[in-house]
Tab-separated table of C-alpha atoms in Angstrom:
chain	number	residue	atom	x	y	z
L	1	UNK	CA	28.798	-6.880	-2.326
L	2	UNK	CA	25.291	-7.313	-1.327
L	3	UNK	CA	23.757	-7.914	-4.809
L	4	UNK	CA	20.104	-8.496	-3.564
L	5	UNK	CA	20.250	-5.039	-2.152
L	6	UNK	CA	21.178	-3.677	-5.640
L	7	UNK	CA	18.321	-5.202	-7.245
L	8	UNK	CA	15.857	-3.863	-4.689
L	9	UNK	CA	17.308	-0.499	-4.783
L	10	UNK	CA	17.050	-0.396	-8.646
L	11	UNK	CA	13.484	-1.500	-8.730
L	12	UNK	CA	12.473	0.942	-6.091
L	13	UNK	CA	14.502	3.642	-7.726
L	14	UNK	CA	12.559	3.233	-11.029
L	15	UNK	CA	9.336	3.847	-9.136
L	16	UNK	CA	10.573	6.795	-7.230
L	17	UNK	CA	12.067	8.444	-10.198
L	18	UNK	CA	8.773	8.113	-12.398
L	19	UNK	CA	7.055	10.019	-9.556
L	20	UNK	CA	9.620	12.610	-9.174
L	21	UNK	CA	10.032	13.115	-13.004
L	22	UNK	CA	7.749	15.947	-14.259
L	23	UNK	CA	7.642	14.549	-17.659
L	24	UNK	CA	5.899	11.378	-16.464
L	25	UNK	CA	2.162	11.537	-15.962
L	26	UNK	CA	1.311	7.961	-15.074
L	27	UNK	CA	2.953	4.677	-14.237
L	28	UNK	CA	2.096	1.321	-15.687
L	29	UNK	CA	3.886	-1.820	-14.778
L	30	UNK	CA	5.131	-4.167	-17.411
L	31	UNK	CA	4.478	-7.448	-15.488
L	32	UNK	CA	4.012	-9.013	-12.079
L	33	UNK	CA	5.899	-11.981	-10.814
L	34	UNK	CA	7.431	-11.498	-7.365
L	35	UNK	CA	9.522	-8.643	-5.749
L	36	UNK	CA	7.279	-5.724	-4.875
L	37	UNK	CA	7.103	-6.579	-1.081
L	38	UNK	CA	10.909	-6.449	-1.108
L	39	UNK	CA	10.966	-2.760	-2.023
L	40	UNK	CA	8.147	-1.338	0.032
L	41	UNK	CA	10.720	0.077	2.561
L	42	UNK	CA	12.520	1.802	-0.206
L	43	UNK	CA	9.786	3.687	-1.694
L	44	UNK	CA	9.702	7.635	-1.259
L	45	UNK	CA	6.116	8.014	-0.061
L	46	UNK	CA	6.537	11.723	0.487
L	47	UNK	CA	7.404	12.340	-2.957
L	48	UNK	CA	4.526	10.297	-4.193
L	49	UNK	CA	2.064	12.193	-1.905
L	50	UNK	CA	3.499	15.519	-3.299
L	51	UNK	CA	3.155	14.322	-7.052
L	52	UNK	CA	0.174	12.012	-7.119
L	53	UNK	CA	0.057	9.916	-10.405
L	54	UNK	CA	-1.823	7.077	-11.630
L	55	UNK	CA	-0.206	3.701	-10.964
L	56	UNK	CA	-1.778	0.448	-12.454
L	57	UNK	CA	-1.017	-3.304	-12.362
L	58	UNK	CA	-2.124	-6.319	-10.525
L	59	UNK	CA	-0.805	-9.695	-9.344
L	60	UNK	CA	2.408	-8.949	-7.385
L	61	UNK	CA	1.784	-5.156	-8.001
L	62	UNK	CA	-0.994	-5.529	-5.409
L	63	UNK	CA	1.903	-4.892	-2.968
L	64	UNK	CA	2.566	-1.485	-4.465
L	65	UNK	CA	-1.086	-0.621	-4.880
L	66	UNK	CA	-1.929	-1.296	-1.287
L	67	UNK	CA	1.188	0.310	0.254
L	68	UNK	CA	0.849	3.536	-1.558
L	69	UNK	CA	-2.792	3.792	-0.695
L	70	UNK	CA	-1.907	3.039	2.955
L	71	UNK	CA	0.940	5.464	3.181
L	72	UNK	CA	-0.350	8.396	1.163
L	73	UNK	CA	-4.183	7.783	0.443
L	74	UNK	CA	-3.372	7.788	-3.198
L	75	UNK	CA	-6.070	5.989	-5.330
L	76	UNK	CA	-4.186	3.140	-7.136
L	77	UNK	CA	-5.510	1.058	-9.992
L	78	UNK	CA	-5.914	-2.747	-10.096
L	79	UNK	CA	-5.838	-3.279	-13.771
L	80	UNK	CA	-3.848	-4.369	-16.949
L	81	UNK	CA	-0.176	-4.556	-16.937
L	82	UNK	CA	2.030	-3.932	-20.019
L	83	UNK	CA	1.877	-7.486	-21.144
L	84	UNK	CA	-1.772	-7.963	-20.488
L	85	UNK	CA	-4.399	-8.550	-23.075
L	86	UNK	CA	-5.623	-5.091	-23.892
L	87	UNK	CA	-8.670	-6.249	-25.662
L	88	UNK	CA	-11.918	-4.078	-25.964
L	89	UNK	CA	-13.504	-5.362	-22.839
L	90	UNK	CA	-10.519	-4.589	-20.587
L	91	UNK	CA	-9.506	-1.438	-22.337
L	92	UNK	CA	-12.842	0.066	-22.180
L	93	UNK	CA	-12.729	0.087	-18.269
L	94	UNK	CA	-9.245	1.716	-18.326
L	95	UNK	CA	-10.581	4.419	-20.654
L	96	UNK	CA	-13.674	5.183	-18.707
L	97	UNK	CA	-11.804	5.262	-15.407
L	98	UNK	CA	-8.457	6.764	-16.214
L	99	UNK	CA	-9.302	9.089	-19.215
L	100	UNK	CA	-12.774	9.907	-18.654
L	101	UNK	CA	-12.980	10.108	-14.959
L	102	UNK	CA	-16.359	8.435	-14.955
L	103	UNK	CA	-18.025	6.727	-12.041
L	104	UNK	CA	-19.965	3.758	-13.318
L	105	UNK	CA	-21.106	0.204	-12.538
L	106	UNK	CA	-18.945	-2.827	-13.214
L	107	UNK	CA	-20.999	-6.101	-13.711
L	108	UNK	CA	-20.173	-9.423	-15.291
L	109	UNK	CA	-21.039	-10.066	-18.838
L	110	UNK	CA	-24.542	-11.806	-19.264
L	111	UNK	CA	-23.727	-13.153	-22.727
L	112	UNK	CA	-25.075	-16.704	-23.056
L	113	UNK	CA	-23.545	-17.108	-26.622
L	114	UNK	CA	-25.444	-19.781	-28.576
L	115	UNK	CA	-26.297	-21.720	-25.231
L	116	UNK	CA	-29.670	-21.815	-23.693
L	117	UNK	CA	-28.393	-20.101	-20.668
L	118	UNK	CA	-25.261	-18.390	-19.542
L	119	UNK	CA	-22.475	-20.788	-18.598
L	120	UNK	CA	-19.410	-18.546	-18.689
L	121	UNK	CA	-18.525	-15.893	-16.209
L	122	UNK	CA	-21.558	-16.423	-14.028
L	123	UNK	CA	-21.248	-15.074	-10.482
L	124	UNK	CA	-21.966	-17.081	-7.379
L	125	UNK	CA	-23.492	-15.282	-4.454
L	126	UNK	CA	-22.156	-16.443	-1.156
L	127	UNK	CA	-24.141	-13.999	0.943
L	128	UNK	CA	-26.769	-11.564	-0.629
L	129	UNK	CA	-27.237	-7.881	0.179
L	130	UNK	CA	-25.577	-4.582	-0.577
L	131	UNK	CA	-22.746	-2.798	1.061
L	132	UNK	CA	-20.670	0.280	0.847
L	133	UNK	CA	-17.021	0.978	1.575
L	134	UNK	CA	-13.678	1.802	-0.096
L	135	UNK	CA	-12.463	-0.867	-2.583
L	136	UNK	CA	-9.389	-2.454	-1.274
L	137	UNK	CA	-7.622	-5.773	-2.281
L	138	UNK	CA	-5.699	-7.548	-5.018
L	139	UNK	CA	-3.874	-10.896	-5.106
L	140	UNK	CA	-4.581	-13.075	-2.175
L	141	UNK	CA	-1.031	-14.357	-1.807
L	142	UNK	CA	0.680	-11.190	-2.146
L	143	UNK	CA	-1.816	-9.395	0.391
L	144	UNK	CA	-1.422	-12.198	2.855
L	145	UNK	CA	2.329	-11.749	2.750
L	146	UNK	CA	1.865	-8.275	3.900
L	147	UNK	CA	-0.042	-8.952	6.982
L	148	UNK	CA	1.736	-7.906	10.033
L	149	UNK	CA	3.695	-5.205	8.049
L	150	UNK	CA	2.947	-1.471	8.262
L	151	UNK	CA	1.938	-1.310	4.597
L	152	UNK	CA	-1.710	-2.528	4.422
L	153	UNK	CA	-4.545	0.088	4.507
L	154	UNK	CA	-7.241	0.010	7.036
L	155	UNK	CA	-9.997	-2.490	5.993
L	156	UNK	CA	-12.453	-1.545	8.598
L	157	UNK	CA	-15.812	-1.095	7.103
L	158	UNK	CA	-14.287	-1.349	3.660
L	159	UNK	CA	-14.756	-3.876	0.555
L	160	UNK	CA	-12.153	-6.577	0.255
L	161	UNK	CA	-11.592	-7.863	-3.110
L	162	UNK	CA	-9.353	-10.799	-3.978
L	163	UNK	CA	-8.082	-13.034	-6.855
L	164	UNK	CA	-5.660	-15.923	-7.089
L	165	UNK	CA	-3.740	-17.850	-9.659
L	166	UNK	CA	-1.953	-21.229	-9.422
L	167	UNK	CA	-2.617	-22.020	-5.900
L	168	UNK	CA	-3.908	-25.347	-4.526
L	169	UNK	CA	-7.264	-24.945	-2.784
L	170	UNK	CA	-5.962	-25.778	0.569
L	171	UNK	CA	-3.544	-22.866	0.292
L	172	UNK	CA	-6.397	-20.522	-0.469
L	173	UNK	CA	-8.001	-22.010	2.663
L	174	UNK	CA	-4.768	-21.422	4.602
L	175	UNK	CA	-4.429	-17.678	3.330
L	176	UNK	CA	-8.248	-16.859	4.156
L	177	UNK	CA	-7.771	-18.397	7.580
L	178	UNK	CA	-4.625	-16.013	8.105
L	179	UNK	CA	-6.840	-12.985	6.992
L	180	UNK	CA	-9.517	-14.203	9.536
L	181	UNK	CA	-6.961	-14.630	12.368
L	182	UNK	CA	-5.478	-11.155	11.440
L	183	UNK	CA	-8.947	-9.725	12.108
L	184	UNK	CA	-9.337	-8.449	8.480
L	185	UNK	CA	-12.248	-10.697	7.555
L	186	UNK	CA	-14.202	-9.687	10.629
L	187	UNK	CA	-13.987	-6.084	9.930
L	188	UNK	CA	-14.851	-5.595	6.143
L	189	UNK	CA	-18.253	-4.516	5.047
L	190	UNK	CA	-18.246	-6.645	1.818
L	191	UNK	CA	-16.300	-9.323	-0.008
L	192	UNK	CA	-15.682	-9.911	-3.648
L	193	UNK	CA	-13.596	-13.079	-5.027
L	194	UNK	CA	-12.634	-12.745	-8.656
L	195	UNK	CA	-11.284	-15.728	-10.530
L	196	UNK	CA	-9.109	-18.443	-9.008
L	197	UNK	CA	-7.234	-19.550	-12.179
L	198	UNK	CA	-5.577	-22.808	-12.094
L	199	UNK	CA	-6.612	-23.278	-8.383
L	200	UNK	CA	-6.399	-27.147	-8.340
L	201	UNK	CA	-7.402	-29.563	-5.708
L	202	UNK	CA	-3.645	-30.721	-5.035
L	203	UNK	CA	-2.256	-34.250	-4.993
L	204	UNK	CA	-3.595	-35.743	-1.896
L	205	UNK	CA	-6.752	-37.695	-1.178
L	206	UNK	CA	-9.746	-35.549	-0.892
L	207	UNK	CA	-9.933	-31.802	-1.210
L	208	UNK	CA	-12.578	-29.263	-0.482
L	209	UNK	CA	-13.950	-27.337	-3.424
L	210	UNK	CA	-13.092	-23.638	-3.700
L	211	UNK	CA	-16.770	-22.948	-3.217
L	212	UNK	CA	-16.712	-24.889	0.058
L	213	UNK	CA	-13.577	-23.038	1.304
L	214	UNK	CA	-15.402	-19.745	0.500
L	215	UNK	CA	-18.581	-20.752	2.057
L	216	UNK	CA	-16.522	-21.812	5.230
L	217	UNK	CA	-14.799	-18.489	5.792
L	218	UNK	CA	-17.174	-15.928	4.227
L	219	UNK	CA	-20.682	-17.007	4.710
L	220	UNK	CA	-20.481	-16.823	8.660
L	221	UNK	CA	-19.397	-13.161	8.222
L	222	UNK	CA	-22.947	-12.298	7.218
L	223	UNK	CA	-21.691	-9.632	4.750
L	224	UNK	CA	-22.575	-9.223	1.028
L	225	UNK	CA	-20.107	-11.417	-0.818
L	226	UNK	CA	-19.732	-13.197	-4.101
L	227	UNK	CA	-17.322	-15.205	-6.290
L	228	UNK	CA	-16.593	-15.095	-9.881
L	229	UNK	CA	-16.214	-11.296	-10.457
L	230	UNK	CA	-14.032	-10.233	-13.582
L	231	UNK	CA	-11.004	-9.763	-11.595
L	232	UNK	CA	-7.741	-11.835	-11.931
L	233	UNK	CA	-5.445	-13.582	-14.174
L	234	UNK	CA	-7.933	-13.355	-17.010
L	235	UNK	CA	-8.188	-11.587	-20.216
L	236	UNK	CA	-11.498	-9.685	-19.785
L	237	UNK	CA	-11.156	-7.723	-16.650
L	238	UNK	CA	-12.453	-4.895	-14.585
L	239	UNK	CA	-10.156	-2.037	-13.548
L	240	UNK	CA	-10.709	-1.500	-9.783
L	241	UNK	CA	-9.665	1.728	-8.138
L	242	UNK	CA	-8.334	1.126	-4.702
L	243	UNK	CA	-9.466	3.703	-2.247
L	244	UNK	CA	-12.563	4.740	-4.099
L	245	UNK	CA	-15.898	4.479	-2.487
L	246	UNK	CA	-18.256	2.007	-3.937
L	247	UNK	CA	-21.608	0.286	-3.447
L	248	UNK	CA	-21.574	-3.439	-4.085
L	249	UNK	CA	-24.621	-5.704	-4.825
L	250	UNK	CA	-23.845	-9.497	-4.033
L	251	UNK	CA	-27.086	-10.661	-5.648
L	252	UNK	CA	-26.175	-9.116	-8.914
L	253	UNK	CA	-22.416	-9.053	-8.570
L	254	UNK	CA	-22.286	-5.458	-9.224
L	255	UNK	CA	-19.676	-2.692	-8.146
L	256	UNK	CA	-21.010	0.815	-8.390
L	257	UNK	CA	-18.419	3.365	-8.028
L	258	UNK	CA	-19.764	6.325	-6.009
L	259	UNK	CA	-17.164	8.760	-7.208
L	260	UNK	CA	-14.510	9.417	-9.798
L	261	UNK	CA	-11.245	7.879	-9.258
L	262	UNK	CA	-9.176	10.652	-10.856
L	263	UNK	CA	-9.155	14.309	-10.516
H	1	UNK	CA	22.656	-2.149	6.259
H	2	UNK	CA	21.790	1.427	5.266
H	3	UNK	CA	25.558	2.132	4.940
H	4	UNK	CA	26.042	-0.589	2.616
H	5	UNK	CA	23.132	0.478	0.479
H	6	UNK	CA	24.442	4.042	0.486
H	7	UNK	CA	27.729	2.800	-0.717
H	8	UNK	CA	26.078	0.740	-3.373
H	9	UNK	CA	24.000	3.653	-4.361
H	10	UNK	CA	27.126	5.792	-4.778
H	11	UNK	CA	28.733	3.026	-6.843
H	12	UNK	CA	25.693	2.579	-9.190
H	13	UNK	CA	25.241	6.462	-9.310
H	14	UNK	CA	21.535	6.297	-8.395
H	15	UNK	CA	20.686	9.072	-6.044
H	16	UNK	CA	17.065	8.811	-5.981
H	17	UNK	CA	16.319	6.134	-3.559
H	18	UNK	CA	15.228	7.353	-0.135
H	19	UNK	CA	16.950	5.240	2.605
H	20	UNK	CA	15.596	7.549	5.254
H	21	UNK	CA	12.007	7.889	4.585
H	22	UNK	CA	10.242	8.178	7.755
H	23	UNK	CA	7.996	5.097	8.215
H	24	UNK	CA	4.420	6.258	8.379
H	25	UNK	CA	2.048	4.456	10.616
H	26	UNK	CA	-0.620	2.186	8.821
H	27	UNK	CA	-3.088	5.088	9.237
H	28	UNK	CA	-0.843	7.213	7.160
H	29	UNK	CA	1.025	10.423	7.714
H	30	UNK	CA	-0.891	12.086	4.980
H	31	UNK	CA	-4.526	13.110	4.489
H	32	UNK	CA	-7.118	10.483	5.204
H	33	UNK	CA	-9.349	11.447	2.354
H	34	UNK	CA	-8.604	9.911	-1.040
H	35	UNK	CA	-5.676	11.476	-2.839
H	36	UNK	CA	-6.837	11.241	-6.494
H	37	UNK	CA	-4.308	11.393	-9.231
H	38	UNK	CA	-4.943	13.563	-12.415
H	39	UNK	CA	-6.729	11.820	-15.144
H	40	UNK	CA	-4.930	10.686	-18.354
H	41	UNK	CA	-5.074	12.852	-21.516
H	42	UNK	CA	-4.108	11.889	-25.031
H	43	UNK	CA	-0.237	13.015	-25.335
H	44	UNK	CA	0.575	12.078	-21.789
H	45	UNK	CA	3.546	10.034	-21.086
H	46	UNK	CA	3.463	6.759	-19.341
H	47	UNK	CA	6.214	5.639	-17.339
H	48	UNK	CA	6.815	1.799	-17.913
H	49	UNK	CA	8.557	-0.054	-14.971
H	50	UNK	CA	9.078	-3.395	-13.773
H	51	UNK	CA	9.109	-3.607	-9.923
H	52	UNK	CA	8.682	-7.312	-9.700
H	53	UNK	CA	9.765	-10.195	-12.040
H	54	UNK	CA	12.416	-9.790	-14.642
H	55	UNK	CA	11.440	-9.358	-18.237
H	56	UNK	CA	12.900	-11.965	-20.622
H	57	UNK	CA	11.385	-10.777	-23.680
H	58	UNK	CA	12.307	-7.391	-25.224
H	59	UNK	CA	9.210	-7.843	-27.444
H	60	UNK	CA	7.037	-7.308	-24.541
H	61	UNK	CA	8.282	-3.665	-24.041
H	62	UNK	CA	7.515	-3.080	-27.937
H	63	UNK	CA	4.044	-4.510	-27.381
H	64	UNK	CA	3.453	-2.223	-24.378
H	65	UNK	CA	4.744	0.801	-26.321
H	66	UNK	CA	2.333	-0.166	-29.173
H	67	UNK	CA	-0.446	-0.429	-26.871
H	68	UNK	CA	0.258	2.953	-25.190
H	69	UNK	CA	0.461	4.352	-28.725
H	70	UNK	CA	-2.934	3.156	-29.577
H	71	UNK	CA	-4.247	4.981	-26.443
H	72	UNK	CA	-2.407	8.132	-27.769
H	73	UNK	CA	0.126	7.875	-24.907
H	74	UNK	CA	3.754	8.260	-25.030
H	75	UNK	CA	5.995	5.903	-23.144
H	76	UNK	CA	9.100	6.463	-21.045
H	77	UNK	CA	10.973	3.355	-19.748
H	78	UNK	CA	12.472	2.894	-16.213
H	79	UNK	CA	16.410	2.892	-16.211
H	80	UNK	CA	16.324	-0.721	-14.897
H	81	UNK	CA	13.351	-1.995	-17.090
H	82	UNK	CA	15.281	-4.780	-18.597
H	83	UNK	CA	17.726	-5.550	-15.741
H	84	UNK	CA	17.698	-9.094	-14.483
H	85	UNK	CA	18.807	-10.536	-11.261
H	86	UNK	CA	17.641	-14.175	-11.063
H	87	UNK	CA	13.949	-14.212	-11.394
H	88	UNK	CA	13.889	-10.555	-10.092
H	89	UNK	CA	14.309	-7.360	-12.066
H	90	UNK	CA	16.891	-5.448	-11.639
H	91	UNK	CA	20.501	-5.837	-11.432
H	92	UNK	CA	23.249	-3.902	-13.151
């Protein structure tokens, strides 16, 4: 018997039944890992469109967030999973976005602690300016693995946000190159890179820095872009609503939501 | 492939998976304007699912439930939440 089909069917069935279950109001994933791309063709998009509900997660869940938005226009949420750190910083964004339906501005902390200047969580502007568009994105590896499929939303004139964990810098370079060759980088209106946690230089002689790689790919686009936003495999993080219109300012590193994400 | 899946579905008694969902184009077969989900309210129920990697620690589910309780939310777990198939959730 085809065991792998069973596991994919089972994971998809849990998503589908949460959307069809009238007793369930929202869906939050327990963790990421790998596996969401394997179930995209088993998701019941019609039922989801009929019963829109909040779905939240990040990392591998990027796949579901993007596919549900592409297929149903549902606003989905790049935010904490069950096993995330639900500290005050991250929970506050969840509350304002999901419970209170606020539209607000997200900006990195400016706390300098007892240092003479801020050293932690600074932003690095790649190209200044402001842009508008729908927020779309998630984990770089997961998003890149969807290129060529029918499950990515339209990035044209929208804002791409990315984060990554545990990938050598040359791999980040490779994946950004793929997004460029796929035409995605050339059509977005703005670019946000969150944190690249444990993105090392690899074992060979010589490496580019992450900043060099981002400069190589993003600076020539001439669009507002920055690195270091509070998005990624970190404890203090924004919750980003996919499919919601926003205005970004790459000089400040701010994301201003132009509409509420929930009804 | 779909026949195999259907047979397996009958075997595991899961009738909810659509094997014949029409594949929409990337532009979507539904509305182009944003489809906004209803906001959360205290007392609402969150469905906890695990569509990616397997869960190895039952304590994670307890911590998630206590987190939701602190937000005044109830929790309902997916049928396959704790299933494991190698590094993937879910096999039974």
